[in-house]
Coordinates of N, CA, C and O in Angstrom, one line a residue:
M35 N 127.9 135.0 103.0 CA 128.5 133.7 103.0 C 127.7 132.7 103.8 O 127.3 132.9 104.9
S36 N 127.5 131.5 103.3 CA 126.7 130.5 103.9 C 127.6 129.7 104.9 O 128.7 129.4 104.6
N37 N 127.0 129.4 106.0 CA 127.8 128.5 107.0 C 127.3 127.1 107.0 O 127.6 126.3 107.8
L38 N 126.5 126.7 105.9 CA 126.0 125.4 105.8 C 127.0 124.5 105.1 O 127.6 124.9 104.1
A39 N 127.2 123.3 105.6 CA 128.2 122.4 105.0 C 127.4 121.4 104.1 O 126.3 121.0 104.5
T40 N 127.9 121.1 103.0 CA 127.3 120.1 102.1 C 127.8 118.8 102.5 O 129.0 118.5 102.6
L41 N 126.8 117.9 102.9 CA 127.2 116.6 103.4 C 127.1 115.6 102.2 O 126.2 115.6 101.4
P42 N 128.1 114.6 102.2 CA 128.0 113.6 101.2 C 126.9 112.6 101.6 O 126.4 112.7 102.7
K43 N 126.6 111.6 100.8 CA 125.5 110.7 101.0 C 125.6 109.9 102.3 O 124.7 109.6 103.0
N44 N 126.9 109.6 102.7 CA 127.1 108.8 103.9 C 127.0 109.6 105.2 O 127.1 109.1 106.2
G45 N 126.8 110.9 105.1 CA 126.6 111.8 106.2 C 127.9 112.3 106.9 O 127.8 113.0 107.9
S46 N 129.0 111.9 106.5 CA 130.2 112.3 107.2 C 130.7 113.6 106.7 O 130.5 114.0 105.5
L47 N 131.3 114.5 107.6 CA 131.8 115.8 107.1 C 133.2 115.6 106.5 O 133.5 116.5 105.7
A48 N 133.9 114.7 106.9 CA 135.3 114.5 106.4 C 135.5 113.1 105.9 O 135.0 112.2 106.4
N49 N 136.2 113.0 104.8 CA 136.5 111.7 104.2 C 137.9 111.3 104.7 O 138.9 111.8 104.2
K50 N 137.9 110.4 105.7 CA 139.2 110.1 106.3 C 140.1 109.2 105.5 O 141.3 109.3 105.4
N51 N 139.5 108.2 104.8 CA 140.3 107.3 103.9 C 140.0 107.6 102.5 O 139.2 107.0 101.8
K52 N 140.6 108.6 101.9 CA 140.3 109.0 100.6 C 141.2 108.3 99.6 O 142.4 108.4 99.6
V53 N 140.5 107.5 98.8 CA 141.2 106.8 97.7 C 140.5 107.4 96.4 O 139.3 107.2 96.2
S54 N 141.3 108.0 95.6 CA 140.7 108.7 94.5 C 140.1 107.7 93.5 O 140.6 106.6 93.3
N55 N 139.0 108.1 92.9 CA 138.2 107.3 91.9 C 137.8 106.0 92.4 O 137.6 105.1 91.6
F56 N 137.6 105.8 93.7 CA 137.1 104.5 94.2 C 136.0 104.8 95.2 O 136.2 105.4 96.2
P57 N 134.8 104.4 94.9 CA 133.7 104.7 95.8 C 133.8 104.0 97.1 O 134.3 102.8 97.1
S58 N 133.4 104.6 98.2 CA 133.4 103.9 99.5 C 132.3 102.9 99.6 O 131.3 103.0 98.8
L59 N 132.4 102.0 100.5 CA 131.4 100.9 100.7 C 130.1 101.5 101.0 O 129.1 101.1 100.5
S60 N 130.1 102.6 101.9 CA 128.8 103.2 102.3 C 128.1 103.8 101.1 O 126.9 103.8 101.1
S61 N 128.8 104.4 100.2 CA 128.2 105.0 99.0 C 127.6 103.9 98.1 O 126.6 104.2 97.5
W62 N 128.2 102.7 98.1 CA 127.5 101.7 97.3 C 126.2 101.3 97.9 O 125.2 101.1 97.2
F63 N 126.1 101.2 99.2 CA 124.9 100.8 99.9 C 123.8 102.0 99.7 O 122.7 101.7 99.6
D64 N 124.3 103.2 99.7 CA 123.4 104.3 99.5 C 122.7 104.2 98.1 O 121.6 104.6 97.9
D65 N 123.5 103.8 97.1 CA 123.0 103.7 95.7 C 122.2 102.5 95.4 O 121.6 102.4 94.4
F66 N 122.4 101.4 96.3 CA 121.7 100.2 96.1 C 120.3 100.2 96.5 O 119.9 100.7 97.6
S67 N 119.4 99.8 95.7 CA 118.0 99.9 96.0 C 117.3 98.5 95.7 O 117.6 97.9 94.7
L68 N 116.5 98.1 96.7 CA 115.8 96.8 96.5 C 114.8 96.9 95.3 O 114.4 95.8 94.8
T69 N 114.4 98.1 94.9 CA 113.4 98.2 93.8 C 114.1 97.9 92.5 O 113.4 97.7 91.5
D70 N 115.4 97.8 92.5 CA 116.1 97.4 91.2 C 115.9 95.9 90.9 O 116.0 95.5 89.8
F71 N 115.5 95.1 92.0 CA 115.3 93.7 91.8 C 114.0 93.3 92.4 O 113.9 92.5 93.3
P72 N 112.9 93.8 91.8 CA 111.6 93.5 92.5 C 111.2 92.0 92.4 O 110.6 91.5 93.4
S73 N 111.5 91.3 91.4 CA 111.1 89.9 91.3 C 111.9 89.0 92.3 O 111.5 88.0 92.7
L74 N 113.1 89.5 92.7 CA 114.0 88.7 93.6 C 113.4 88.7 95.0 O 113.4 87.8 95.7
F75 N 112.8 89.9 95.4 CA 112.3 90.0 96.8 C 110.8 90.0 96.9 O 110.3 90.0 98.0
A76 N 110.1 89.9 95.8 CA 108.6 89.9 95.9 C 108.1 88.5 96.1 O 108.8 87.5 95.8
T77 N 107.0 88.4 96.8 CA 106.4 87.1 97.0 C 105.0 87.2 96.5 O 104.4 88.2 96.3
N78 N 104.4 86.0 96.4 CA 103.0 85.9 96.0 C 102.0 86.1 97.2 O 100.8 86.1 97.0
F79 N 102.6 86.2 98.4 CA 101.7 86.3 99.5 C 101.2 87.7 99.8 O 100.1 87.9 100.3
N80 N 101.9 88.7 99.4 CA 101.5 90.1 99.6 C 101.1 90.7 98.3 O 101.9 91.3 97.6
T81 N 99.9 90.6 97.9 CA 99.4 91.2 96.7 C 98.4 92.3 97.1 O 97.6 92.7 96.4
G82 N 98.6 92.8 98.3 CA 97.6 93.7 98.9 C 97.8 95.2 98.5 O 98.6 95.5 97.7
I83 N 97.0 96.0 99.2 CA 96.9 97.4 98.9 C 98.1 98.1 99.7 O 98.3 97.7 100.9
S84 N 98.8 99.0 99.1 CA 99.7 99.8 99.9 C 98.9 100.9 100.6 O 97.8 101.1 100.3
L85 N 99.6 101.6 101.5 CA 98.9 102.6 102.2 C 98.5 103.7 101.2 O 99.4 104.3 100.6
P86 N 97.3 104.0 101.1 CA 96.9 105.0 100.1 C 97.3 106.4 100.4 O 97.4 106.8 101.5
K87 N 97.6 107.2 99.3 CA 98.0 108.6 99.5 C 96.8 109.4 99.8 O 95.7 109.2 99.3
V88 N 97.0 110.5 100.5 CA 95.9 111.3 101.0 C 96.3 112.8 100.7 O 97.4 113.2 101.0
N89 N 95.3 113.5 100.3 CA 95.4 115.0 100.2 C 94.4 115.6 101.2 O 93.2 115.1 101.2
I90 N 94.8 116.5 102.0 CA 93.9 117.2 102.9 C 94.0 118.7 102.6 O 95.1 119.2 102.6
K91 N 92.9 119.3 102.4 CA 92.9 120.7 102.1 C 91.8 121.4 103.0 O 90.8 120.8 103.3
E92 N 92.1 122.6 103.3 CA 91.2 123.4 104.1 C 90.6 124.5 103.2 O 91.3 125.2 102.5
V93 N 89.3 124.6 103.2 CA 88.6 125.7 102.5 C 87.8 126.5 103.5 O 87.9 126.2 104.7
A94 N 87.2 127.6 103.1 CA 86.6 128.5 104.1 C 85.6 127.8 105.1 O 85.6 128.1 106.3
D95 N 84.8 126.8 104.6 CA 83.8 126.2 105.5 C 84.0 124.8 105.8 O 83.1 124.1 106.4
A96 N 85.2 124.2 105.4 CA 85.3 122.7 105.6 C 86.8 122.3 105.4 O 87.6 123.1 104.9
F97 N 87.0 121.1 105.8 CA 88.3 120.4 105.5 C 87.9 119.3 104.5 O 86.8 118.7 104.7
I98 N 88.7 119.0 103.5 CA 88.4 118.0 102.5 C 89.5 117.0 102.5 O 90.7 117.4 102.3
V99 N 89.2 115.7 102.7 CA 90.1 114.6 102.6 C 89.9 113.9 101.3 O 88.8 113.5 101.0
E100 N 90.9 113.7 100.5 CA 90.9 113.0 99.2 C 91.9 111.9 99.3 O 93.0 112.1 99.6
M101 N 91.4 110.6 99.1 CA 92.2 109.5 99.3 C 92.2 108.7 97.9 O 91.1 108.3 97.5
A102 N 93.3 108.4 97.4 CA 93.4 107.7 96.1 C 93.4 106.2 96.4 O 94.3 105.6 96.9
V103 N 92.3 105.6 96.0 CA 92.1 104.1 96.2 C 91.3 103.5 95.0 O 90.2 103.1 95.2
P104 N 92.0 103.5 93.9 CA 91.3 102.9 92.7 C 91.0 101.4 92.8 O 91.7 100.7 93.5
G105 N 90.0 101.0 92.1 CA 89.7 99.6 92.0 C 88.8 99.0 93.1 O 88.6 97.8 93.2
L106 N 88.4 99.9 94.0 CA 87.5 99.4 95.1 C 86.1 99.8 94.8 O 85.8 100.6 93.9
K107 N 85.2 99.3 95.7 CA 83.8 99.6 95.6 C 83.4 100.4 96.9 O 84.1 100.3 97.9
K108 N 82.3 101.1 96.8 CA 81.9 101.9 98.0 C 81.7 100.9 99.2 O 82.0 101.3 100.3
S109 N 81.2 99.7 98.9 CA 81.0 98.8 100.0 C 82.2 98.2 100.6 O 82.2 97.6 101.7
D110 N 83.4 98.4 100.0 CA 84.7 98.0 100.6 C 85.2 98.8 101.7 O 86.0 98.4 102.5
F111 N 84.7 100.0 101.9 CA 85.2 101.0 102.9 C 84.4 100.9 104.2 O 83.2 100.7 104.2
N112 N 85.1 101.2 105.2 CA 84.5 101.5 106.6 C 85.1 102.8 107.0 O 86.3 103.0 107.1
I113 N 84.2 103.7 107.3 CA 84.6 105.0 107.8 C 83.9 105.2 109.2 O 82.7 105.1 109.3
N114 N 84.7 105.4 110.2 CA 84.2 105.5 111.6 C 84.8 106.8 112.2 O 85.9 107.2 111.9
L115 N 84.0 107.3 113.2 CA 84.4 108.5 114.0 C 84.2 108.1 115.4 O 83.1 107.8 115.8
E116 N 85.3 108.2 116.2 CA 85.2 108.0 117.6 C 86.2 108.9 118.3 O 87.4 108.9 118.0
N117 N 85.7 109.6 119.3 CA 86.5 110.6 120.1 C 87.3 111.5 119.2 O 88.5 111.6 119.4
N118 N 86.7 112.1 118.2 CA 87.4 113.0 117.3 C 88.5 112.3 116.5 O 89.4 113.0 115.9
I119 N 88.5 111.0 116.3 CA 89.4 110.3 115.5 C 88.6 109.7 114.3 O 87.7 108.8 114.5
L120 N 89.0 110.1 113.1 CA 88.3 109.6 111.9 C 89.2 108.4 111.4 O 90.4 108.6 111.2
S121 N 88.6 107.3 111.2 CA 89.3 106.1 110.7 C 88.7 105.7 109.4 O 87.4 105.6 109.2
I122 N 89.5 105.5 108.4 CA 89.1 105.1 107.1 C 89.9 103.8 106.8 O 91.1 103.7 106.9
S123 N 89.1 102.7 106.5 CA 89.7 101.4 106.3 C 89.0 100.7 105.1 O 87.9 101.0 104.8
A124 N 89.7 99.7 104.6 CA 89.1 98.9 103.6 C 89.7 97.5 103.7 O 90.9 97.3 104.1
E125 N 89.0 96.5 103.3 CA 89.4 95.1 103.4 C 88.9 94.3 102.2 O 87.7 94.4 101.9
L126 N 89.8 93.6 101.6 CA 89.5 92.9 100.4 C 89.9 91.4 100.6 O 91.0 91.2 101.0
K127 N 89.0 90.5 100.2 CA 89.4 89.1 100.2 C 89.1 88.6 98.8 O 88.0 88.9 98.2
E128 N 90.0 87.8 98.3 CA 89.8 87.2 96.9 C 90.2 85.8 96.9 O 91.2 85.4 97.5
E129 N 89.3 85.0 96.3 CA 89.6 83.5 96.2 C 89.4 83.1 94.8 O 88.4 83.4 94.2
N130 N 90.3 82.3 94.3 CA 90.2 81.7 93.0 C 90.5 80.2 93.1 O 91.4 79.8 93.8
E131 N 89.7 79.4 92.4 CA 90.0 77.9 92.4 C 89.9 77.4 91.0 O 89.0 77.7 90.3
N132 N 90.9 76.6 90.6 CA 91.0 76.1 89.3 C 91.2 74.6 89.4 O 92.2 74.1 89.9
V133 N 90.2 73.9 88.9 CA 90.2 72.4 89.0 C 90.4 71.8 87.6 O 89.6 72.1 86.7
N134 N 91.4 71.0 87.4 CA 91.6 70.3 86.2 C 91.7 68.8 86.5 O 91.4 68.4 87.6
D135 N 92.0 68.0 85.5 CA 92.0 66.5 85.6 C 92.8 66.0 86.8 O 92.2 65.3 87.7
N136 N 94.0 66.4 87.0 CA 94.9 65.8 88.0 C 95.3 66.7 89.1 O 96.1 66.3 90.0
Y137 N 94.9 67.9 89.1 CA 95.3 68.8 90.1 C 94.2 69.9 90.4 O 93.3 70.1 89.6
T138 N 94.4 70.5 91.6 CA 93.6 71.6 92.0 C 94.5 72.7 92.4 O 95.4 72.5 93.2
R139 N 94.2 73.9 91.9 CA 95.0 75.0 92.3 C 94.0 76.0 92.9 O 93.0 76.4 92.3
R140 N 94.3 76.4 94.1 CA 93.5 77.4 94.8 C 94.4 78.5 95.3 O 95.3 78.3 96.0
E141 N 94.0 79.7 94.9 CA 94.8 80.9 95.3 C 93.8 81.8 96.0 O 92.7 82.0 95.6
F142 N 94.3 82.4 97.1 CA 93.5 83.4 97.8 C 94.4 84.5 98.3 O 95.6 84.3 98.5
G143 N 93.8 85.7 98.4 CA 94.5 86.8 98.8 C 93.7 87.7 99.8 O 92.5 87.6 99.8
Y144 N 94.4 88.4 100.6 CA 93.8 89.3 101.5 C 94.6 90.6 101.6 O 95.8 90.6 101.6
S145 N 93.9 91.7 101.5 CA 94.6 93.0 101.6 C 93.7 93.9 102.4 O 92.5 93.9 102.4
S146 N 94.4 94.9 103.1 CA 93.6 95.8 103.9 C 94.5 97.0 104.1 O 95.7 97.0 104.0
F147 N 93.9 98.1 104.5 CA 94.6 99.3 105.0 C 93.7 100.0 106.0 O 92.5 99.8 106.1
K148 N 94.3 100.9 106.8 CA 93.6 101.7 107.7 C 94.4 103.0 107.9 O 95.6 103.0 108.2
R149 N 93.7 104.1 107.7 CA 94.3 105.4 108.0 C 93.4 106.1 109.0 O 92.2 106.0 109.0
T150 N 94.1 106.8 110.0 CA 93.4 107.5 111.0 C 93.8 109.0 111.1 O 95.0 109.3 110.8
F151 N 92.9 109.8 111.4 CA 93.1 111.3 111.5 C 92.5 111.8 112.7 O 91.3 111.6 112.9
T152 N 93.2 112.6 113.5 CA 92.6 113.3 114.6 C 92.0 114.6 114.1 O 92.7 115.4 113.5
L153 N 90.8 114.8 114.3 CA 90.0 115.9 113.8 C 90.2 117.1 114.7 O 90.1 116.9 116.0
P154 N 90.2 118.3 114.2 CA 90.2 119.5 115.1 C 88.9 119.7 115.7 O 87.8 119.2 115.2
E155 N 88.8 120.4 116.8 CA 87.6 120.7 117.5 C 86.6 121.5 116.6 O 85.4 121.5 116.9
T156 N 87.1 122.1 115.6 CA 86.3 123.0 114.7 C 85.4 122.2 113.8 O 84.6 122.8 113.1
V157 N 85.6 120.9 113.7 CA 84.8 120.1 112.7 C 83.4 119.8 113.3 O 83.3 119.4 114.5
N158 N 82.4 120.0 112.5 CA 81.0 119.7 112.9 C 80.8 118.2 112.5 O 80.4 117.8 111.4
D159 N 81.0 117.3 113.5 CA 81.1 115.9 113.2 C 79.7 115.3 112.9 O 79.6 114.2 112.3
S160 N 78.6 116.0 113.1 CA 77.3 115.5 112.8 C 77.0 115.6 111.3 O 76.0 115.1 110.8
K161 N 77.8 116.4 110.6 CA 77.5 116.7 109.2 C 78.6 116.1 108.2 O 78.7 116.5 107.1
I162 N 79.5 115.2 108.7 CA 80.5 114.6 107.9 C 79.9 113.7 106.8 O 78.9 113.0 107.2
N163 N 80.3 113.8 105.6 CA 79.8 112.9 104.6 C 81.0 112.5 103.7 O 82.0 113.1 103.7
A164 N 80.7 111.4 102.9 CA 81.8 110.9 102.0 C 81.1 110.4 100.7 O 80.0 110.0 100.7
K165 N 81.9 110.5 99.7 CA 81.5 109.9 98.4 C 82.8 109.3 97.7 O 83.9 109.7 98.0
Y166 N 82.5 108.3 96.8 CA 83.6 107.6 96.1 C 83.3 107.7 94.6 O 82.3 107.2 94.2
T167 N 84.2 108.4 93.9 CA 84.0 108.6 92.5 C 85.4 108.5 91.8 O 86.4 109.1 92.3
D168 N 85.4 107.8 90.7 CA 86.6 107.7 89.9 C 87.9 107.3 90.6 O 89.0 107.8 90.4
G169 N 87.8 106.4 91.6 CA 88.9 105.9 92.3 C 89.4 106.8 93.5 O 90.4 106.5 94.1
I170 N 88.7 107.9 93.7 CA 89.0 108.8 94.8 C 87.9 108.8 95.8 O 86.7 109.1 95.5
L171 N 88.3 108.6 97.1 CA 87.3 108.7 98.2 C 87.4 110.2 98.7 O 88.5 110.7 99.0
H172 N 86.3 110.9 98.7 CA 86.2 112.3 99.2 C 85.5 112.3 100.5 O 84.3 111.8 100.5
V173 N 86.1 112.8 101.5 CA 85.4 112.9 102.8 C 85.3 114.4 103.1 O 86.4 115.1 103.2
H174 N 84.1 114.9 103.3 CA 83.9 116.3 103.5 C 83.6 116.5 105.0 O 82.7 115.9 105.6
L175 N 84.5 117.3 105.6 CA 84.4 117.6 107.1 C 84.1 119.1 107.3 O 84.9 119.9 107.3
P176 N 82.7 119.4 107.4 CA 82.3 120.8 107.5 C 82.8 121.3 108.9 O 82.8 120.6 109.9
K177 N 83.0 122.6 108.8 CA 83.4 123.3 110.1 C 82.2 123.8 110.8 O 81.1 124.0 110.2
K178 N 82.3 123.9 112.1 CA 81.2 124.5 112.9 C 81.0 126.0 112.5 O 82.0 126.6 112.0
E179 N 79.9 126.5 112.7 CA 79.5 127.8 112.2 C 80.5 128.9 112.7 O 80.9 129.7 112.0
E180 N 80.8 128.8 114.0 CA 81.7 129.8 114.6 C 83.2 129.7 114.1 O 83.9 130.6 114.3
A181 N 83.5 128.5 113.5 CA 84.9 128.3 113.0 C 85.0 128.7 111.5 O 86.2 128.8 111.0
K182 N 83.9 128.9 110.9 CA 84.0 129.2 109.4 C 84.7 130.6 109.2 O 84.5 131.5 110.0
Q183 N 85.5 130.7 108.2 CA 86.2 131.9 107.8 C 85.2 132.9 107.4 O 84.3 132.7 106.5
K184 N 85.2 134.1 108.0 CA 84.3 135.2 107.6 C 84.9 135.9 106.4 O 86.1 136.1 106.3
P185 N 84.1 136.4 105.5 CA 84.6 137.2 104.4 C 85.1 138.6 104.9 O 84.7 139.1 106.0
P186 N 86.1 139.1 104.3 CA 86.7 140.4 104.7 C 85.6 141.5 104.6 O 84.8 141.5 103.7
R187 N 85.7 142.4 105.5 CA 84.8 143.6 105.5 C 85.6 144.8 105.8 O 86.6 144.8 106.5
T188 N 85.0 145.9 105.4 CA 85.6 147.2 105.7 C 85.0 147.8 106.9 O 83.8 147.8 107.1
I189 N 85.9 148.3 107.8 CA 85.4 148.9 109.0 C 85.5 150.4 108.8 O 86.5 151.0 108.4
S190 N 84.3 151.1 109.0 CA 84.3 152.5 108.8 C 84.9 153.2 110.1 O 84.7 152.7 111.2
I191 N 85.5 154.3 109.9 CA 86.1 155.1 111.0 C 85.1 156.2 111.3 O 84.6 156.9 110.5
S192 N 84.8 156.3 112.6 CA 83.8 157.3 113.0 C 84.5 158.6 113.5 O 85.6 158.6 113.9

């Protein structure tokens, strides 16, 4: 028998004011999402990059960071290493100007992101490299020789 209680969305264990077939005010707020009305809350000022998603995987001889950042160029990225902290950032500036007979419209945008990662001591920081292909930034963080996973071996009994 399980001793875990199932909690309703509002987090309370007991419903003190139970009115049948009528949702509580807190459950209405739980179900309300601002994403249902994107045009109501969106502005033209923030056309920037959201924080990119990252996959980090460990293989026998390295750690691999994969960051999804489509639409950028290699020159848009800054990758820095300082005190075992790897920083990946990008900055984009865009300006458009449209001049007609009686008016001038000028739009400009700015977007940026920065992700930082604390590297383990096992990373050989002198051999870190990166490449950008098909909208994915790949950062290869090789391990130091003593930290690499050794293949299994059989020990003979004497």
